[in-house]
Amino acid sequence: MTEQQLLDSFQSHIPITKGWSDDKKYCVERDGAKYLLRTSPIARHDNRKLLHEMMDRVAALGVPMCRSLEFGACDDVVYSLQTWIDGEDLSEILLTLPENEQYLLGVKSGEILRLIHSVPAPEGREGWETFFSRKMDTKIGRYHESGLRFDDDERMLDYISENRHLLINRPQCFHHGDYHVGNMMLADGELKIIDFDRYDFGDPWEEYNRIVWTATASPHFATGQLRGYFGGEPPMEFFKLMALYICSNSLSSLPWAVSFGQAEMDVMTAQMRDVLRWYDGMRSVVPRWYQKEVK
């Protein structure tokens, strides 16, 4: 069976173009019910099979999410049939909600992420310090090779150099891989998590390298997320590591954006500027968007 024959097995199939995933996505219908169909190149079979299995494990914990119902392969693709979530994109409606509701939804998102992180990484993985130090070196190397520079980038580079020791003996777990408001939906007042496409394994706190998107959208939501995750005020060790992961991710974002054009480069440049402002030029480890007075 080919990919086209797979699509034709449904009563209807409508392409979904939103998002950055390399997968093809469709809203499909079968027996009057809607589903999400994702297809990937056949070379990603093992990766997608593991994702199907991990989504089963996470859903079994009670995480409100799209569930992977069926996994299979055609001649040219692997596919996953998932539950369809009727709801609103949280990133589009979040700022229409009262600030206290933004905060409470953030708390819920943090509690959900803690559940996701309760799934351990496979045994025998390389130590986190070795793995992530090498990853940071690669990102820094690409940044320098790109020839692109950002004002005060040395403050991020210095922070990384001075805080690598924080990676020592960090635990590893399952990651959603792209946990921010753009991958959350609100359905009948309930928060739902979607798009585990970029799943991986690593330090649970490294998942917060994406919180820059969330904090830009709503400081109240981002603050609530941290409190929900920790069940109260986050420890200072967390803030230090979150800053390290955000610096590393920020430096790599500019070379990444080049192939997408000037508009995307401008977005990433603005984000780096925001990060340095939030952290007072990396002189503070608690970002300005974190609102201690909000409860």
PDB file of C-alpha atoms in Angstrom:
ATOM      1  CA  MET A   1       0.000   0.000   0.000  1.00  0.00           C
ATOM      2  CA  THR A   2       1.284   3.458  -0.892  1.00  0.00           C
ATOM      3  CA  GLU A   3       0.774   6.701   1.038  1.00  0.00           C
ATOM      4  CA  GLN A   4      -1.923   7.741  -1.432  1.00  0.00           C
ATOM      5  CA  GLN A   5      -3.751   4.445  -0.971  1.00  0.00           C
ATOM      6  CA  LEU A   6      -3.574   4.982   2.792  1.00  0.00           C
ATOM      7  CA  LEU A   7      -5.157   8.413   2.401  1.00  0.00           C
ATOM      8  CA  ASP A   8      -7.812   7.028   0.073  1.00  0.00           C
ATOM      9  CA  SER A   9      -8.817   4.493   2.747  1.00  0.00           C
ATOM     10  CA  PHE A  10     -10.422   7.356   4.657  1.00  0.00           C
ATOM     11  CA  GLN A  11     -13.664   9.072   3.742  1.00  0.00           C
ATOM     12  CA  SER A  12     -11.821  12.393   3.577  1.00  0.00           C
ATOM     13  CA  HIS A  13      -8.315  13.733   4.169  1.00  0.00           C
ATOM     14  CA  ILE A  14      -7.500  17.420   4.573  1.00  0.00           C
ATOM     15  CA  PRO A  15      -3.811  18.490   4.780  1.00  0.00           C
ATOM     16  CA  ILE A  16      -2.693  20.443   7.864  1.00  0.00           C
ATOM     17  CA  THR A  17       0.085  22.881   7.016  1.00  0.00           C
ATOM     18  CA  LYS A  18       0.535  24.645  10.346  1.00  0.00           C
ATOM     19  CA  GLY A  19       3.724  23.951  12.330  1.00  0.00           C
ATOM     20  CA  TRP A  20       7.389  23.171  11.692  1.00  0.00           C
ATOM     21  CA  SER A  21       7.241  19.386  11.691  1.00  0.00           C
ATOM     22  CA  ASP A  22       8.782  17.448   8.800  1.00  0.00           C
ATOM     23  CA  ASP A  23       5.862  15.016   9.027  1.00  0.00           C
ATOM     24  CA  LYS A  24       2.843  15.330   6.781  1.00  0.00           C
ATOM     25  CA  LYS A  25      -0.355  15.812   8.773  1.00  0.00           C
ATOM     26  CA  TYR A  26      -3.974  15.327   7.794  1.00  0.00           C
ATOM     27  CA  CYS A  27      -7.371  15.639   9.360  1.00  0.00           C
ATOM     28  CA  VAL A  28      -8.999  12.390   8.246  1.00  0.00           C
ATOM     29  CA  GLU A  29     -12.487  10.989   8.710  1.00  0.00           C
ATOM     30  CA  ARG A  30     -13.594   7.409   9.164  1.00  0.00           C
ATOM     31  CA  ASP A  31     -17.114   6.226  10.058  1.00  0.00           C
ATOM     32  CA  GLY A  32     -18.113   9.781  10.890  1.00  0.00           C
ATOM     33  CA  ALA A  33     -15.253  10.355  13.348  1.00  0.00           C
ATOM     34  CA  LYS A  34     -12.268  12.659  12.836  1.00  0.00           C
ATOM     35  CA  TYR A  35      -8.647  11.655  13.486  1.00  0.00           C
ATOM     36  CA  LEU A  36      -5.161  13.083  13.039  1.00  0.00           C
ATOM     37  CA  LEU A  37      -3.015  11.133  10.583  1.00  0.00           C
ATOM     38  CA  ARG A  38       0.743  11.729  10.572  1.00  0.00           C
ATOM     39  CA  THR A  39       3.086  10.232   8.007  1.00  0.00           C
ATOM     40  CA  SER A  40       6.894  10.168   8.066  1.00  0.00           C
ATOM     41  CA  PRO A  41       9.571   8.843   5.670  1.00  0.00           C
ATOM     42  CA  ILE A  42      10.032   5.090   6.025  1.00  0.00           C
ATOM     43  CA  ALA A  43      13.625   5.700   7.199  1.00  0.00           C
ATOM     44  CA  ARG A  44      12.164   7.042  10.474  1.00  0.00           C
ATOM     45  CA  HIS A  45      10.334   3.782  11.236  1.00  0.00           C
ATOM     46  CA  ASP A  46      12.160   2.963  14.468  1.00  0.00           C
ATOM     47  CA  ASN A  47      11.968   6.548  15.734  1.00  0.00           C
ATOM     48  CA  ARG A  48       8.223   6.719  15.042  1.00  0.00           C
ATOM     49  CA  LYS A  49       7.559   3.281  16.532  1.00  0.00           C
ATOM     50  CA  LEU A  50       9.271   4.350  19.756  1.00  0.00           C
ATOM     51  CA  LEU A  51       7.220   7.564  19.755  1.00  0.00           C
ATOM     52  CA  HIS A  52       4.015   5.517  19.453  1.00  0.00           C
ATOM     53  CA  GLU A  53       5.098   3.405  22.430  1.00  0.00           C
ATOM     54  CA  MET A  54       6.134   6.413  24.526  1.00  0.00           C
ATOM     55  CA  MET A  55       2.856   8.217  23.829  1.00  0.00           C
ATOM     56  CA  ASP A  56       1.027   5.136  25.118  1.00  0.00           C
ATOM     57  CA  ARG A  57       3.063   5.252  28.322  1.00  0.00           C
ATOM     58  CA  VAL A  58       2.480   8.971  28.837  1.00  0.00           C
ATOM     59  CA  ALA A  59      -1.258   8.761  28.085  1.00  0.00           C
ATOM     60  CA  ALA A  60      -1.582   5.920  30.620  1.00  0.00           C
ATOM     61  CA  LEU A  61      -0.477   8.395  33.312  1.00  0.00           C
ATOM     62  CA  GLY A  62      -3.573  10.491  32.667  1.00  0.00           C
ATOM     63  CA  VAL A  63      -1.892  13.219  30.632  1.00  0.00           C
ATOM     64  CA  PRO A  64      -4.577  15.051  28.597  1.00  0.00           C
ATOM     65  CA  MET A  65      -3.183  14.632  25.102  1.00  0.00           C
ATOM     66  CA  CYS A  66      -3.650  13.327  21.596  1.00  0.00           C
ATOM     67  CA  ARG A  67      -3.476   9.524  21.823  1.00  0.00           C
ATOM     68  CA  SER A  68      -1.725   7.327  19.280  1.00  0.00           C
ATOM     69  CA  LEU A  69      -4.352   4.765  18.245  1.00  0.00           C
ATOM     70  CA  GLU A  70      -2.633   2.953  15.414  1.00  0.00           C
ATOM     71  CA  PHE A  71       0.886   2.647  14.033  1.00  0.00           C
ATOM     72  CA  GLY A  72       1.887   1.052  10.754  1.00  0.00           C
ATOM     73  CA  ALA A  73       3.974   1.196   7.600  1.00  0.00           C
ATOM     74  CA  CYS A  74       3.249   1.487   3.896  1.00  0.00           C
ATOM     75  CA  ASP A  75       5.647   1.052   1.008  1.00  0.00           C
ATOM     76  CA  ASP A  76       7.035   4.560   1.386  1.00  0.00           C
ATOM     77  CA  VAL A  77       5.988   5.935   4.794  1.00  0.00           C
ATOM     78  CA  VAL A  78       5.271   5.075   8.379  1.00  0.00           C
ATOM     79  CA  TYR A  79       2.065   6.447   9.826  1.00  0.00           C
ATOM     80  CA  SER A  80       0.375   7.124  13.134  1.00  0.00           C
ATOM     81  CA  LEU A  81      -3.362   7.555  13.577  1.00  0.00           C
ATOM     82  CA  GLN A  82      -4.151   9.730  16.580  1.00  0.00           C
ATOM     83  CA  THR A  83      -7.202  11.081  18.336  1.00  0.00           C
ATOM     84  CA  TRP A  84      -8.489  14.391  17.031  1.00  0.00           C
ATOM     85  CA  ILE A  85      -8.763  17.227  19.548  1.00  0.00           C
ATOM     86  CA  ASP A  86     -11.491  19.764  18.869  1.00  0.00           C
ATOM     87  CA  GLY A  87     -10.424  22.921  20.608  1.00  0.00           C
ATOM     88  CA  GLU A  88      -8.690  26.269  20.271  1.00  0.00           C
ATOM     89  CA  ASP A  89      -4.976  26.889  19.831  1.00  0.00           C
ATOM     90  CA  LEU A  90      -3.886  28.181  23.237  1.00  0.00           C
ATOM     91  CA  SER A  91      -1.311  30.542  21.737  1.00  0.00           C
ATOM     92  CA  GLU A  92      -4.094  32.312  19.844  1.00  0.00           C
ATOM     93  CA  ILE A  93      -6.535  32.791  22.725  1.00  0.00           C
ATOM     94  CA  LEU A  94      -4.325  32.976  25.808  1.00  0.00           C
ATOM     95  CA  LEU A  95      -4.157  36.766  25.946  1.00  0.00           C
ATOM     96  CA  THR A  96      -7.933  37.049  25.636  1.00  0.00           C
ATOM     97  CA  LEU A  97      -8.257  35.353  29.033  1.00  0.00           C
ATOM     98  CA  PRO A  98      -8.032  37.157  32.401  1.00  0.00           C
ATOM     99  CA  GLU A  99      -4.520  37.104  33.857  1.00  0.00           C
ATOM    100  CA  ASN A 100      -5.543  34.878  36.771  1.00  0.00           C
ATOM    101  CA  GLU A 101      -6.862  32.298  34.271  1.00  0.00           C
ATOM    102  CA  GLN A 102      -3.609  32.522  32.318  1.00  0.00           C
ATOM    103  CA  TYR A 103      -1.742  31.818  35.546  1.00  0.00           C
ATOM    104  CA  LEU A 104      -3.950  28.857  36.516  1.00  0.00           C
ATOM    105  CA  LEU A 105      -3.621  27.315  33.056  1.00  0.00           C
ATOM    106  CA  GLY A 106       0.133  27.723  33.436  1.00  0.00           C
ATOM    107  CA  VAL A 107       0.013  25.902  36.773  1.00  0.00           C
ATOM    108  CA  LYS A 108      -1.859  23.056  35.083  1.00  0.00           C
ATOM    109  CA  SER A 109       0.677  22.895  32.261  1.00  0.00           C
ATOM    110  CA  GLY A 110       3.470  22.567  34.833  1.00  0.00           C
ATOM    111  CA  GLU A 111       1.667  19.742  36.624  1.00  0.00           C
ATOM    112  CA  ILE A 112       1.193  17.964  33.293  1.00  0.00           C
ATOM    113  CA  LEU A 113       4.874  18.363  32.412  1.00  0.00           C
ATOM    114  CA  ARG A 114       5.869  16.865  35.752  1.00  0.00           C
ATOM    115  CA  LEU A 115       3.770  13.807  34.846  1.00  0.00           C
ATOM    116  CA  ILE A 116       5.436  13.546  31.442  1.00  0.00           C
ATOM    117  CA  HIS A 117       8.847  13.715  33.093  1.00  0.00           C
ATOM    118  CA  SER A 118       7.976  10.840  35.428  1.00  0.00           C
ATOM    119  CA  VAL A 119       8.704   8.484  32.513  1.00  0.00           C
ATOM    120  CA  PRO A 120      12.416   7.593  32.804  1.00  0.00           C
ATOM    121  CA  ALA A 121      14.894   7.557  29.937  1.00  0.00           C
ATOM    122  CA  PRO A 122      16.060   4.154  28.650  1.00  0.00           C
ATOM    123  CA  GLU A 123      18.921   2.607  30.590  1.00  0.00           C
ATOM    124  CA  GLY A 124      22.464   2.794  29.277  1.00  0.00           C
ATOM    125  CA  ARG A 125      22.293   6.326  27.930  1.00  0.00           C
ATOM    126  CA  GLU A 126      25.420   8.450  27.847  1.00  0.00           C
ATOM    127  CA  GLY A 127      25.922  10.670  30.901  1.00  0.00           C
ATOM    128  CA  TRP A 128      24.153  14.006  30.581  1.00  0.00           C
ATOM    129  CA  GLU A 129      27.207  16.169  31.260  1.00  0.00           C
ATOM    130  CA  THR A 130      29.181  14.520  28.435  1.00  0.00           C
ATOM    131  CA  PHE A 131      26.260  14.479  26.013  1.00  0.00           C
ATOM    132  CA  PHE A 132      25.043  18.030  26.510  1.00  0.00           C
ATOM    133  CA  SER A 133      28.511  19.594  26.732  1.00  0.00           C
ATOM    134  CA  ARG A 134      29.231  18.145  23.300  1.00  0.00           C
ATOM    135  CA  LYS A 135      25.864  19.418  22.044  1.00  0.00           C
ATOM    136  CA  MET A 136      26.603  22.929  23.320  1.00  0.00           C
ATOM    137  CA  ASP A 137      30.045  22.883  21.706  1.00  0.00           C
ATOM    138  CA  THR A 138      28.425  21.990  18.384  1.00  0.00           C
ATOM    139  CA  LYS A 139      25.889  24.813  18.713  1.00  0.00           C
ATOM    140  CA  ILE A 140      28.564  27.356  19.635  1.00  0.00           C
ATOM    141  CA  GLY A 141      30.708  26.168  16.747  1.00  0.00           C
ATOM    142  CA  ARG A 142      27.870  26.629  14.264  1.00  0.00           C
ATOM    143  CA  TYR A 143      27.150  30.061  15.666  1.00  0.00           C
ATOM    144  CA  HIS A 144      30.750  31.178  15.115  1.00  0.00           C
ATOM    145  CA  GLU A 145      30.941  29.530  11.681  1.00  0.00           C
ATOM    146  CA  SER A 146      27.775  31.299  10.548  1.00  0.00           C
ATOM    147  CA  GLY A 147      29.507  34.675  10.721  1.00  0.00           C
ATOM    148  CA  LEU A 148      26.429  36.097  12.433  1.00  0.00           C
ATOM    149  CA  ARG A 149      26.884  38.126  15.565  1.00  0.00           C
ATOM    150  CA  PHE A 150      24.556  39.557  18.133  1.00  0.00           C
ATOM    151  CA  ASP A 151      25.287  42.482  20.447  1.00  0.00           C
ATOM    152  CA  ASP A 152      26.479  41.239  23.844  1.00  0.00           C
ATOM    153  CA  ASP A 153      26.551  37.622  22.666  1.00  0.00           C
ATOM    154  CA  GLU A 154      29.715  37.219  24.748  1.00  0.00           C
ATOM    155  CA  ARG A 155      27.543  37.460  27.871  1.00  0.00           C
ATOM    156  CA  MET A 156      25.715  34.282  26.822  1.00  0.00           C
ATOM    157  CA  LEU A 157      28.953  32.581  25.810  1.00  0.00           C
ATOM    158  CA  ASP A 158      30.556  33.474  29.151  1.00  0.00           C
ATOM    159  CA  TYR A 159      27.535  32.242  31.093  1.00  0.00           C
ATOM    160  CA  ILE A 160      27.730  28.883  29.324  1.00  0.00           C
ATOM    161  CA  SER A 161      31.464  28.607  29.982  1.00  0.00           C
ATOM    162  CA  GLU A 162      31.090  29.440  33.667  1.00  0.00           C
ATOM    163  CA  ASN A 163      28.140  27.143  34.365  1.00  0.00           C
ATOM    164  CA  ARG A 164      28.856  23.883  32.557  1.00  0.00           C
ATOM    165  CA  HIS A 165      29.463  22.235  35.919  1.00  0.00           C
ATOM    166  CA  LEU A 166      25.701  22.411  36.578  1.00  0.00           C
ATOM    167  CA  LEU A 167      25.267  19.517  34.117  1.00  0.00           C
ATOM    168  CA  ILE A 168      27.074  17.058  36.396  1.00  0.00           C
ATOM    169  CA  ASN A 169      24.937  14.150  37.647  1.00  0.00           C
ATOM    170  CA  ARG A 170      21.697  15.453  36.156  1.00  0.00           C
ATOM    171  CA  PRO A 171      18.942  12.801  35.785  1.00  0.00           C
ATOM    172  CA  GLN A 172      17.351  11.956  32.436  1.00  0.00           C
ATOM    173  CA  CYS A 173      13.740  11.325  31.467  1.00  0.00           C
ATOM    174  CA  PHE A 174      11.327  11.411  28.543  1.00  0.00           C
ATOM    175  CA  HIS A 175      10.843  14.856  26.937  1.00  0.00           C
ATOM    176  CA  HIS A 176       7.867  16.164  24.997  1.00  0.00           C
ATOM    177  CA  GLY A 177      10.585  17.989  23.045  1.00  0.00           C
ATOM    178  CA  ASP A 178       8.717  21.179  22.152  1.00  0.00           C
ATOM    179  CA  TYR A 179       6.705  22.113  25.237  1.00  0.00           C
ATOM    180  CA  HIS A 180       5.242  25.602  24.812  1.00  0.00           C
ATOM    181  CA  VAL A 181       1.856  27.259  24.299  1.00  0.00           C
ATOM    182  CA  GLY A 182       1.981  26.644  20.536  1.00  0.00           C
ATOM    183  CA  ASN A 183       1.607  22.913  21.249  1.00  0.00           C
ATOM    184  CA  MET A 184      -1.277  23.245  23.674  1.00  0.00           C
ATOM    185  CA  MET A 185      -5.001  23.482  23.057  1.00  0.00           C
ATOM    186  CA  LEU A 186      -7.994  24.432  25.151  1.00  0.00           C
ATOM    187  CA  ALA A 187     -10.938  22.076  24.672  1.00  0.00           C
ATOM    188  CA  ASP A 188     -14.063  22.666  26.771  1.00  0.00           C
ATOM    189  CA  GLY A 189     -11.938  24.519  29.299  1.00  0.00           C
ATOM    190  CA  GLU A 190      -9.404  21.683  29.597  1.00  0.00           C
ATOM    191  CA  LEU A 191      -5.766  21.998  28.629  1.00  0.00           C
ATOM    192  CA  LYS A 192      -4.623  19.443  26.028  1.00  0.00           C
ATOM    193  CA  ILE A 193      -1.057  18.697  24.899  1.00  0.00           C
ATOM    194  CA  ILE A 194      -0.331  17.978  21.232  1.00  0.00           C
ATOM    195  CA  ASP A 195       2.588  17.310  18.889  1.00  0.00           C
ATOM    196  CA  PHE A 196       5.174  15.071  20.537  1.00  0.00           C
ATOM    197  CA  ASP A 197       7.026  14.999  17.195  1.00  0.00           C
ATOM    198  CA  ARG A 198      10.315  16.303  18.638  1.00  0.00           C
ATOM    199  CA  TYR A 199      10.376  13.935  21.616  1.00  0.00           C
ATOM    200  CA  ASP A 200      13.718  13.004  23.109  1.00  0.00           C
ATOM    201  CA  PHE A 201      15.337  12.101  26.427  1.00  0.00           C
ATOM    202  CA  GLY A 202      17.458  14.185  28.765  1.00  0.00           C
ATOM    203  CA  ASP A 203      17.595  16.377  31.842  1.00  0.00           C
ATOM    204  CA  PRO A 204      13.969  17.198  32.715  1.00  0.00           C
ATOM    205  CA  TRP A 205      14.877  20.847  33.243  1.00  0.00           C
ATOM    206  CA  GLU A 206      16.307  21.136  29.729  1.00  0.00           C
ATOM    207  CA  GLU A 207      12.694  20.964  28.497  1.00  0.00           C
ATOM    208  CA  TYR A 208      12.414  24.581  29.656  1.00  0.00           C
ATOM    209  CA  ASN A 209      14.633  25.855  26.846  1.00  0.00           C
ATOM    210  CA  ARG A 210      11.352  26.532  24.999  1.00  0.00           C
ATOM    211  CA  ILE A 211       9.772  28.627  27.750  1.00  0.00           C
ATOM    212  CA  VAL A 212      10.972  31.778  25.962  1.00  0.00           C
ATOM    213  CA  TRP A 213       8.000  31.394  23.597  1.00  0.00           C
ATOM    214  CA  THR A 214       5.612  30.909  26.486  1.00  0.00           C
ATOM    215  CA  ALA A 215       6.992  33.805  28.540  1.00  0.00           C
ATOM    216  CA  THR A 216       6.777  36.111  25.527  1.00  0.00           C
ATOM    217  CA  ALA A 217       3.118  35.183  25.109  1.00  0.00           C
ATOM    218  CA  SER A 218       2.178  35.395  28.798  1.00  0.00           C
ATOM    219  CA  PRO A 219       4.461  35.968  31.812  1.00  0.00           C
ATOM    220  CA  HIS A 220       1.534  34.904  34.028  1.00  0.00           C
ATOM    221  CA  PHE A 221       1.242  31.550  32.251  1.00  0.00           C
ATOM    222  CA  ALA A 222       5.027  30.997  32.320  1.00  0.00           C
ATOM    223  CA  THR A 223       5.182  31.836  36.030  1.00  0.00           C
ATOM    224  CA  GLY A 224       2.313  29.465  36.741  1.00  0.00           C
ATOM    225  CA  GLN A 225       4.004  26.714  34.763  1.00  0.00           C
ATOM    226  CA  LEU A 226       7.097  26.820  36.963  1.00  0.00           C
ATOM    227  CA  ARG A 227       5.032  26.849  40.150  1.00  0.00           C
ATOM    228  CA  GLY A 228       2.850  23.996  38.946  1.00  0.00           C
ATOM    229  CA  TYR A 229       5.891  21.928  38.012  1.00  0.00           C
ATOM    230  CA  PHE A 230       7.578  22.365  41.377  1.00  0.00           C
ATOM    231  CA  GLY A 231       4.476  22.629  43.530  1.00  0.00           C
ATOM    232  CA  GLY A 232       5.658  26.033  44.720  1.00  0.00           C
ATOM    233  CA  GLU A 233       8.686  28.259  44.246  1.00  0.00           C
ATOM    234  CA  PRO A 234      11.356  26.745  41.963  1.00  0.00           C
ATOM    235  CA  PRO A 235      14.794  26.175  43.542  1.00  0.00           C
ATOM    236  CA  MET A 236      17.648  28.508  42.606  1.00  0.00           C
ATOM    237  CA  GLU A 237      19.512  25.554  41.044  1.00  0.00           C
ATOM    238  CA  PHE A 238      16.677  25.279  38.523  1.00  0.00           C
ATOM    239  CA  PHE A 239      16.853  28.950  37.553  1.00  0.00           C
ATOM    240  CA  LYS A 240      20.608  28.654  36.966  1.00  0.00           C
ATOM    241  CA  LEU A 241      20.200  25.613  34.733  1.00  0.00           C
ATOM    242  CA  MET A 242      17.224  27.063  32.858  1.00  0.00           C
ATOM    243  CA  ALA A 243      19.359  30.112  32.009  1.00  0.00           C
ATOM    244  CA  LEU A 244      22.124  27.811  30.730  1.00  0.00           C
ATOM    245  CA  TYR A 245      19.728  25.890  28.487  1.00  0.00           C
ATOM    246  CA  ILE A 246      18.108  29.071  27.190  1.00  0.00           C
ATOM    247  CA  CYS A 247      21.519  30.578  26.350  1.00  0.00           C
ATOM    248  CA  SER A 248      22.537  27.456  24.471  1.00  0.00           C
ATOM    249  CA  ASN A 249      19.278  27.326  22.554  1.00  0.00           C
ATOM    250  CA  SER A 250      19.335  31.050  21.770  1.00  0.00           C
ATOM    251  CA  LEU A 251      22.811  30.943  20.224  1.00  0.00           C
ATOM    252  CA  SER A 252      21.828  28.058  17.954  1.00  0.00           C
ATOM    253  CA  SER A 253      18.566  29.674  16.862  1.00  0.00           C
ATOM    254  CA  LEU A 254      20.173  32.365  14.696  1.00  0.00           C
ATOM    255  CA  PRO A 255      22.119  30.010  12.350  1.00  0.00           C
ATOM    256  CA  TRP A 256      19.030  27.758  12.242  1.00  0.00           C
ATOM    257  CA  ALA A 257      16.860  30.660  11.050  1.00  0.00           C
ATOM    258  CA  VAL A 258      19.092  31.547   8.073  1.00  0.00           C
ATOM    259  CA  SER A 259      17.519  29.001   5.730  1.00  0.00           C
ATOM    260  CA  PHE A 260      14.041  30.343   6.535  1.00  0.00           C
ATOM    261  CA  GLY A 261      14.790  33.912   5.476  1.00  0.00           C
ATOM    262  CA  GLN A 262      15.221  37.350   6.991  1.00  0.00           C
ATOM    263  CA  ALA A 263      11.823  37.430   8.688  1.00  0.00           C
ATOM    264  CA  GLU A 264      12.638  34.374  10.790  1.00  0.00           C
ATOM    265  CA  MET A 265      16.133  35.701  11.512  1.00  0.00           C
ATOM    266  CA  ASP A 266      14.535  38.901  12.802  1.00  0.00           C
ATOM    267  CA  VAL A 267      12.278  36.859  15.105  1.00  0.00           C
ATOM    268  CA  MET A 268      15.242  35.013  16.579  1.00  0.00           C
ATOM    269  CA  THR A 269      17.300  38.199  16.916  1.00  0.00           C
ATOM    270  CA  ALA A 270      14.450  39.827  18.823  1.00  0.00           C
ATOM    271  CA  GLN A 271      14.215  36.754  21.030  1.00  0.00           C
ATOM    272  CA  MET A 272      17.925  36.908  21.894  1.00  0.00           C
ATOM    273  CA  ARG A 273      17.487  40.567  22.754  1.00  0.00           C
ATOM    274  CA  ASP A 274      14.567  39.644  25.033  1.00  0.00           C
ATOM    275  CA  VAL A 275      16.598  36.933  26.761  1.00  0.00           C
ATOM    276  CA  LEU A 276      19.447  39.315  27.568  1.00  0.00           C
ATOM    277  CA  ARG A 277      16.957  41.867  28.864  1.00  0.00           C
ATOM    278  CA  TRP A 278      15.148  39.271  31.003  1.00  0.00           C
ATOM    279  CA  TYR A 279      18.455  38.200  32.556  1.00  0.00           C
ATOM    280  CA  ASP A 280      19.950  41.688  32.861  1.00  0.00           C
ATOM    281  CA  GLY A 281      22.806  40.780  30.531  1.00  0.00           C
ATOM    282  CA  MET A 282      23.174  37.399  32.329  1.00  0.00           C
ATOM    283  CA  ARG A 283      23.881  39.139  35.634  1.00  0.00           C
ATOM    284  CA  SER A 284      20.698  37.660  37.106  1.00  0.00           C
ATOM    285  CA  VAL A 285      19.516  34.046  36.917  1.00  0.00           C
ATOM    286  CA  VAL A 286      15.838  34.759  37.674  1.00  0.00           C
ATOM    287  CA  PRO A 287      14.236  36.202  34.514  1.00  0.00           C
ATOM    288  CA  ARG A 288      12.283  39.432  34.746  1.00  0.00           C
ATOM    289  CA  TRP A 289       9.122  37.790  33.470  1.00  0.00           C
ATOM    290  CA  TYR A 290       8.951  35.543  36.547  1.00  0.00           C
ATOM    291  CA  GLN A 291       6.340  37.207  38.763  1.00  0.00           C
ATOM    292  CA  LYS A 292       7.000  36.422  42.415  1.00  0.00           C
ATOM    293  CA  GLU A 293       4.013  38.465  43.558  1.00  0.00           C
ATOM    294  CA  VAL A 294       1.509  36.401  41.534  1.00  0.00           C
ATOM    295  CA  LYS A 295      -0.099  33.557  43.483  1.00  0.00           C
TER     296      LYS A 295
END
